[in-house]
């Protein structure tokens, strides 16, 4: 008989505990972000799609040499000081978002940005971004924080 009442008591208390959790969440502010109308917050140190400043690039290829998966493809026309950058592509099928390519750049023209949305229909073409072609959020000056100072370019 004792165990009968114990079971009833256990059923009542666990139901109350469960409902307390439910009501706590019903009354709290939702954390869901209504993407794409709302953009999620990212730390200034986020390593998203790259940002590249093609006009500053001196085509030294140090970034491509530093890349552990060889996913940066650089092409140029001409040699030496008259060389022109004709292709600077990153294959996001392979990219690890490690940021190693940004560190050796002597003119600081390749950065990790905060853009993350690279939805595409064609994996073989659209996910390889050539930064010298077209316009996009990636052809821009730095919006992310400078890793050593923690300061964003537009906040200086
Ligand atoms: S983030 Fe890493 S994997 Fe991606 S291009 Fe740069 S070095 Fe290569
Ligand atoms: S390291 Fe910098 S300057 Fe050299 S090729 Fe890469 S992006 Fe251009």
PDB file of C-alpha atoms and ligand atoms in Angstrom:
ATOM      1  CA  UNK A   1       0.000   0.000   0.000  1.00  0.00           C
ATOM      2  CA  UNK A   2       2.878   2.320   0.894  1.00  0.00           C
ATOM      3  CA  UNK A   3       4.448   1.831  -2.516  1.00  0.00           C
ATOM      4  CA  UNK A   4       1.065   2.634  -4.110  1.00  0.00           C
ATOM      5  CA  UNK A   5       0.975   6.098  -2.479  1.00  0.00           C
ATOM      6  CA  UNK A   6       4.692   6.565  -3.208  1.00  0.00           C
ATOM      7  CA  UNK A   7       4.010   5.996  -6.896  1.00  0.00           C
ATOM      8  CA  UNK A   8       1.159   8.529  -6.889  1.00  0.00           C
ATOM      9  CA  UNK A   9       3.376  11.069  -5.092  1.00  0.00           C
ATOM     10  CA  UNK A  10       6.205  10.463  -7.551  1.00  0.00           C
ATOM     11  CA  UNK A  11       3.805  10.914 -10.514  1.00  0.00           C
ATOM     12  CA  UNK A  12       2.474  14.207  -9.127  1.00  0.00           C
ATOM     13  CA  UNK A  13       5.909  15.703  -8.265  1.00  0.00           C
ATOM     14  CA  UNK A  14       7.553  14.753 -11.558  1.00  0.00           C
ATOM     15  CA  UNK A  15       4.596  16.221 -13.482  1.00  0.00           C
ATOM     16  CA  UNK A  16       4.932  19.494 -11.537  1.00  0.00           C
ATOM     17  CA  UNK A  17       8.703  19.561 -12.178  1.00  0.00           C
ATOM     18  CA  UNK A  18       8.145  18.981 -15.895  1.00  0.00           C
ATOM     19  CA  UNK A  19       5.501  21.708 -16.117  1.00  0.00           C
ATOM     20  CA  UNK A  20       7.796  24.126 -14.239  1.00  0.00           C
ATOM     21  CA  UNK A  21      10.450  23.674 -16.956  1.00  0.00           C
ATOM     22  CA  UNK A  22       7.808  24.113 -19.674  1.00  0.00           C
ATOM     23  CA  UNK A  23       6.466  27.345 -18.152  1.00  0.00           C
ATOM     24  CA  UNK A  24       9.974  28.724 -17.642  1.00  0.00           C
ATOM     25  CA  UNK A  25      10.567  28.415 -21.427  1.00  0.00           C
ATOM     26  CA  UNK A  26       7.084  29.671 -22.347  1.00  0.00           C
ATOM     27  CA  UNK A  27       7.756  32.901 -20.458  1.00  0.00           C
ATOM     28  CA  UNK A  28      11.400  33.432 -21.536  1.00  0.00           C
ATOM     29  CA  UNK A  29      12.501  35.342 -24.660  1.00  0.00           C
ATOM     30  CA  UNK A  30      12.961  33.049 -27.717  1.00  0.00           C
ATOM     31  CA  UNK A  31      16.535  32.563 -28.917  1.00  0.00           C
ATOM     32  CA  UNK A  32      15.637  31.494 -32.445  1.00  0.00           C
ATOM     33  CA  UNK A  33      17.001  33.808 -35.149  1.00  0.00           C
ATOM     34  CA  UNK A  34      14.594  34.333 -38.041  1.00  0.00           C
ATOM     35  CA  UNK A  35      17.225  33.908 -40.762  1.00  0.00           C
ATOM     36  CA  UNK A  36      17.487  35.356 -43.423  1.00  0.00           C
ATOM     37  CA  UNK A  37      15.372  38.336 -42.285  1.00  0.00           C
ATOM     38  CA  UNK A  38      17.506  38.488 -39.130  1.00  0.00           C
ATOM     39  CA  UNK A  39      21.257  37.976 -39.206  1.00  0.00           C
ATOM     40  CA  UNK A  40      22.910  36.071 -36.387  1.00  0.00           C
ATOM     41  CA  UNK A  41      25.557  37.846 -34.332  1.00  0.00           C
ATOM     42  CA  UNK A  42      29.131  36.809 -34.948  1.00  0.00           C
ATOM     43  CA  UNK A  43      32.199  37.664 -32.954  1.00  0.00           C
ATOM     44  CA  UNK A  44      34.584  40.051 -34.749  1.00  0.00           C
ATOM     45  CA  UNK A  45      37.024  37.136 -34.710  1.00  0.00           C
ATOM     46  CA  UNK A  46      34.712  34.927 -36.756  1.00  0.00           C
ATOM     47  CA  UNK A  47      36.486  33.056 -39.553  1.00  0.00           C
ATOM     48  CA  UNK A  48      33.908  33.133 -42.324  1.00  0.00           C
ATOM     49  CA  UNK A  49      34.322  33.618 -46.061  1.00  0.00           C
ATOM     50  CA  UNK A  50      37.402  35.595 -46.951  1.00  0.00           C
ATOM     51  CA  UNK A  51      37.530  39.292 -47.699  1.00  0.00           C
ATOM     52  CA  UNK A  52      39.997  40.276 -50.342  1.00  0.00           C
ATOM     53  CA  UNK A  53      41.354  43.574 -51.605  1.00  0.00           C
ATOM     54  CA  UNK A  54      42.573  42.775 -55.151  1.00  0.00           C
ATOM     55  CA  UNK A  55      44.058  46.220 -55.724  1.00  0.00           C
ATOM     56  CA  UNK A  56      46.492  45.763 -52.836  1.00  0.00           C
ATOM     57  CA  UNK A  57      47.636  42.230 -53.755  1.00  0.00           C
ATOM     58  CA  UNK A  58      51.262  42.015 -54.951  1.00  0.00           C
ATOM     59  CA  UNK A  59      50.866  38.420 -56.247  1.00  0.00           C
ATOM     60  CA  UNK A  60      53.572  36.974 -54.026  1.00  0.00           C
ATOM     61  CA  UNK A  61      51.624  33.714 -53.533  1.00  0.00           C
ATOM     62  CA  UNK A  62      52.637  33.421 -49.877  1.00  0.00           C
ATOM     63  CA  UNK A  63      48.994  32.842 -48.963  1.00  0.00           C
ATOM     64  CA  UNK A  64      48.694  29.941 -51.417  1.00  0.00           C
ATOM     65  CA  UNK A  65      51.919  28.387 -50.096  1.00  0.00           C
ATOM     66  CA  UNK A  66      50.643  28.618 -46.506  1.00  0.00           C
ATOM     67  CA  UNK A  67      47.337  26.932 -47.310  1.00  0.00           C
ATOM     68  CA  UNK A  68      47.402  23.357 -45.938  1.00  0.00           C
ATOM     69  CA  UNK A  69      44.885  22.054 -48.496  1.00  0.00           C
ATOM     70  CA  UNK A  70      46.056  23.953 -51.601  1.00  0.00           C
ATOM     71  CA  UNK A  71      42.721  25.565 -52.272  1.00  0.00           C
ATOM     72  CA  UNK A  72      43.933  29.021 -53.366  1.00  0.00           C
ATOM     73  CA  UNK A  73      44.415  29.363 -57.136  1.00  0.00           C
ATOM     74  CA  UNK A  74      46.311  32.429 -58.348  1.00  0.00           C
ATOM     75  CA  UNK A  75      46.926  33.413 -61.964  1.00  0.00           C
ATOM     76  CA  UNK A  76      48.638  36.479 -63.367  1.00  0.00           C
ATOM     77  CA  UNK A  77      49.487  38.146 -66.634  1.00  0.00           C
ATOM     78  CA  UNK A  78      52.984  39.540 -67.052  1.00  0.00           C
ATOM     79  CA  UNK A  79      55.879  39.398 -64.630  1.00  0.00           C
ATOM     80  CA  UNK A  80      57.450  41.568 -61.956  1.00  0.00           C
ATOM     81  CA  UNK A  81      56.097  45.010 -61.190  1.00  0.00           C
ATOM     82  CA  UNK A  82      53.870  45.095 -64.280  1.00  0.00           C
ATOM     83  CA  UNK A  83      52.118  41.810 -63.452  1.00  0.00           C
ATOM     84  CA  UNK A  84      48.332  41.858 -63.287  1.00  0.00           C
ATOM     85  CA  UNK A  85      46.265  39.561 -61.114  1.00  0.00           C
ATOM     86  CA  UNK A  86      43.819  37.719 -63.384  1.00  0.00           C
ATOM     87  CA  UNK A  87      42.561  35.075 -60.983  1.00  0.00           C
ATOM     88  CA  UNK A  88      42.441  34.768 -57.209  1.00  0.00           C
ATOM     89  CA  UNK A  89      40.118  31.907 -56.458  1.00  0.00           C
ATOM     90  CA  UNK A  90      39.410  29.969 -53.295  1.00  0.00           C
ATOM     91  CA  UNK A  91      37.794  26.568 -53.479  1.00  0.00           C
ATOM     92  CA  UNK A  92      35.336  26.483 -50.596  1.00  0.00           C
ATOM     93  CA  UNK A  93      34.756  22.779 -51.154  1.00  0.00           C
ATOM     94  CA  UNK A  94      38.189  22.316 -49.611  1.00  0.00           C
ATOM     95  CA  UNK A  95      38.771  25.374 -47.428  1.00  0.00           C
ATOM     96  CA  UNK A  96      39.114  24.646 -43.692  1.00  0.00           C
ATOM     97  CA  UNK A  97      38.603  28.260 -42.579  1.00  0.00           C
ATOM     98  CA  UNK A  98      41.844  27.950 -40.657  1.00  0.00           C
ATOM     99  CA  UNK A  99      43.023  31.483 -41.468  1.00  0.00           C
ATOM    100  CA  UNK A 100      46.617  30.399 -42.156  1.00  0.00           C
ATOM    101  CA  UNK A 101      46.531  32.154 -45.539  1.00  0.00           C
ATOM    102  CA  UNK A 102      45.946  35.545 -43.928  1.00  0.00           C
ATOM    103  CA  UNK A 103      48.997  35.507 -41.697  1.00  0.00           C
ATOM    104  CA  UNK A 104      51.916  35.674 -44.173  1.00  0.00           C
ATOM    105  CA  UNK A 105      50.334  38.312 -46.453  1.00  0.00           C
ATOM    106  CA  UNK A 106      52.808  41.228 -46.501  1.00  0.00           C
ATOM    107  CA  UNK A 107      50.186  43.805 -47.519  1.00  0.00           C
ATOM    108  CA  UNK A 108      47.300  42.551 -45.387  1.00  0.00           C
ATOM    109  CA  UNK A 109      44.870  42.225 -48.276  1.00  0.00           C
ATOM    110  CA  UNK A 110      43.320  38.848 -47.434  1.00  0.00           C
ATOM    111  CA  UNK A 111      41.271  38.533 -44.247  1.00  0.00           C
ATOM    112  CA  UNK A 112      38.752  36.182 -42.757  1.00  0.00           C
ATOM    113  CA  UNK A 113      35.357  37.872 -42.980  1.00  0.00           C
ATOM    114  CA  UNK A 114      31.998  37.394 -41.322  1.00  0.00           C
ATOM    115  CA  UNK A 115      29.992  36.288 -44.351  1.00  0.00           C
ATOM    116  CA  UNK A 116      28.978  32.648 -44.087  1.00  0.00           C
ATOM    117  CA  UNK A 117      26.238  32.079 -46.635  1.00  0.00           C
ATOM    118  CA  UNK A 118      27.627  30.498 -49.795  1.00  0.00           C
ATOM    119  CA  UNK A 119      24.573  28.628 -50.932  1.00  0.00           C
ATOM    120  CA  UNK A 120      24.885  27.424 -54.508  1.00  0.00           C
ATOM    121  CA  UNK A 121      23.333  25.049 -56.995  1.00  0.00           C
ATOM    122  CA  UNK A 122      26.583  23.854 -58.528  1.00  0.00           C
ATOM    123  CA  UNK A 123      29.252  22.524 -56.202  1.00  0.00           C
ATOM    124  CA  UNK A 124      31.864  22.308 -58.966  1.00  0.00           C
ATOM    125  CA  UNK A 125      31.579  25.958 -60.023  1.00  0.00           C
ATOM    126  CA  UNK A 126      29.663  28.187 -57.643  1.00  0.00           C
ATOM    127  CA  UNK A 127      31.545  27.164 -54.519  1.00  0.00           C
ATOM    128  CA  UNK A 128      34.837  28.225 -56.067  1.00  0.00           C
ATOM    129  CA  UNK A 129      34.916  31.993 -55.687  1.00  0.00           C
ATOM    130  CA  UNK A 130      37.162  34.060 -57.928  1.00  0.00           C
ATOM    131  CA  UNK A 131      37.729  37.288 -56.032  1.00  0.00           C
ATOM    132  CA  UNK A 132      38.869  39.137 -59.145  1.00  0.00           C
ATOM    133  CA  UNK A 133      35.506  38.638 -60.876  1.00  0.00           C
ATOM    134  CA  UNK A 134      32.160  40.278 -60.237  1.00  0.00           C
ATOM    135  CA  UNK A 135      31.021  41.878 -57.072  1.00  0.00           C
ATOM    136  CA  UNK A 136      30.214  40.311 -53.755  1.00  0.00           C
ATOM    137  CA  UNK A 137      30.474  40.814 -50.034  1.00  0.00           C
ATOM    138  CA  UNK A 138      33.924  39.280 -50.238  1.00  0.00           C
ATOM    139  CA  UNK A 139      35.471  42.101 -52.330  1.00  0.00           C
ATOM    140  CA  UNK A 140      35.869  44.512 -49.534  1.00  0.00           C
ATOM    141  CA  UNK A 141      38.168  46.018 -46.996  1.00  0.00           C
ATOM    142  CA  UNK A 142      38.396  44.346 -43.625  1.00  0.00           C
ATOM    143  CA  UNK A 143      35.216  44.190 -41.564  1.00  0.00           C
ATOM    144  CA  UNK A 144      36.501  41.635 -39.109  1.00  0.00           C
ATOM    145  CA  UNK A 145      38.737  42.499 -36.187  1.00  0.00           C
ATOM    146  CA  UNK A 146      42.466  42.771 -36.617  1.00  0.00           C
ATOM    147  CA  UNK A 147      43.546  39.693 -34.620  1.00  0.00           C
ATOM    148  CA  UNK A 148      46.462  41.387 -32.869  1.00  0.00           C
ATOM    149  CA  UNK A 149      44.634  44.529 -31.718  1.00  0.00           C
ATOM    150  CA  UNK A 150      41.028  43.336 -31.650  1.00  0.00           C
ATOM    151  CA  UNK A 151      39.990  46.529 -33.459  1.00  0.00           C
ATOM    152  CA  UNK A 152      37.808  46.557 -36.545  1.00  0.00           C
ATOM    153  CA  UNK A 153      39.052  48.759 -39.419  1.00  0.00           C
ATOM    154  CA  UNK A 154      35.946  50.976 -39.446  1.00  0.00           C
ATOM    155  CA  UNK A 155      36.219  51.524 -35.679  1.00  0.00           C
ATOM    156  CA  UNK A 156      39.728  53.026 -35.809  1.00  0.00           C
TER     157      UNK A 156
HETATM  158  S1  LIG B   1      41.453  29.487 -44.548  1.00  0.00           S
HETATM  159 FE1  LIG B   1      42.959  27.827 -44.482  1.00  0.00          FE
HETATM  160  S2  LIG B   1      42.182  26.276 -45.864  1.00  0.00           S
HETATM  161 FE2  LIG B   1      41.059  28.171 -46.333  1.00  0.00          FE
HETATM  162  S3  LIG B   1      42.210  29.148 -47.970  1.00  0.00           S
HETATM  163 FE3  LIG B   1      43.028  29.966 -46.074  1.00  0.00          FE
HETATM  164  S4  LIG B   1      44.767  28.617 -45.528  1.00  0.00           S
HETATM  165 FE4  LIG B   1      43.530  27.560 -47.096  1.00  0.00          FE
HETATM  166  S1  LIG B   2      49.972  36.797 -49.672  1.00  0.00           S
HETATM  167 FE1  LIG B   2      48.725  38.629 -49.947  1.00  0.00          FE
HETATM  168  S2  LIG B   2      49.798  39.825 -51.486  1.00  0.00           S
HETATM  169 FE2  LIG B   2      50.621  37.744 -51.609  1.00  0.00          FE
HETATM  170  S3  LIG B   2      49.352  36.749 -53.187  1.00  0.00           S
HETATM  171 FE3  LIG B   2      48.400  36.305 -51.224  1.00  0.00          FE
HETATM  172  S4  LIG B   2      46.871  37.912 -50.980  1.00  0.00           S
HETATM  173 FE4  LIG B   2      48.262  38.597 -52.581  1.00  0.00          FE
END
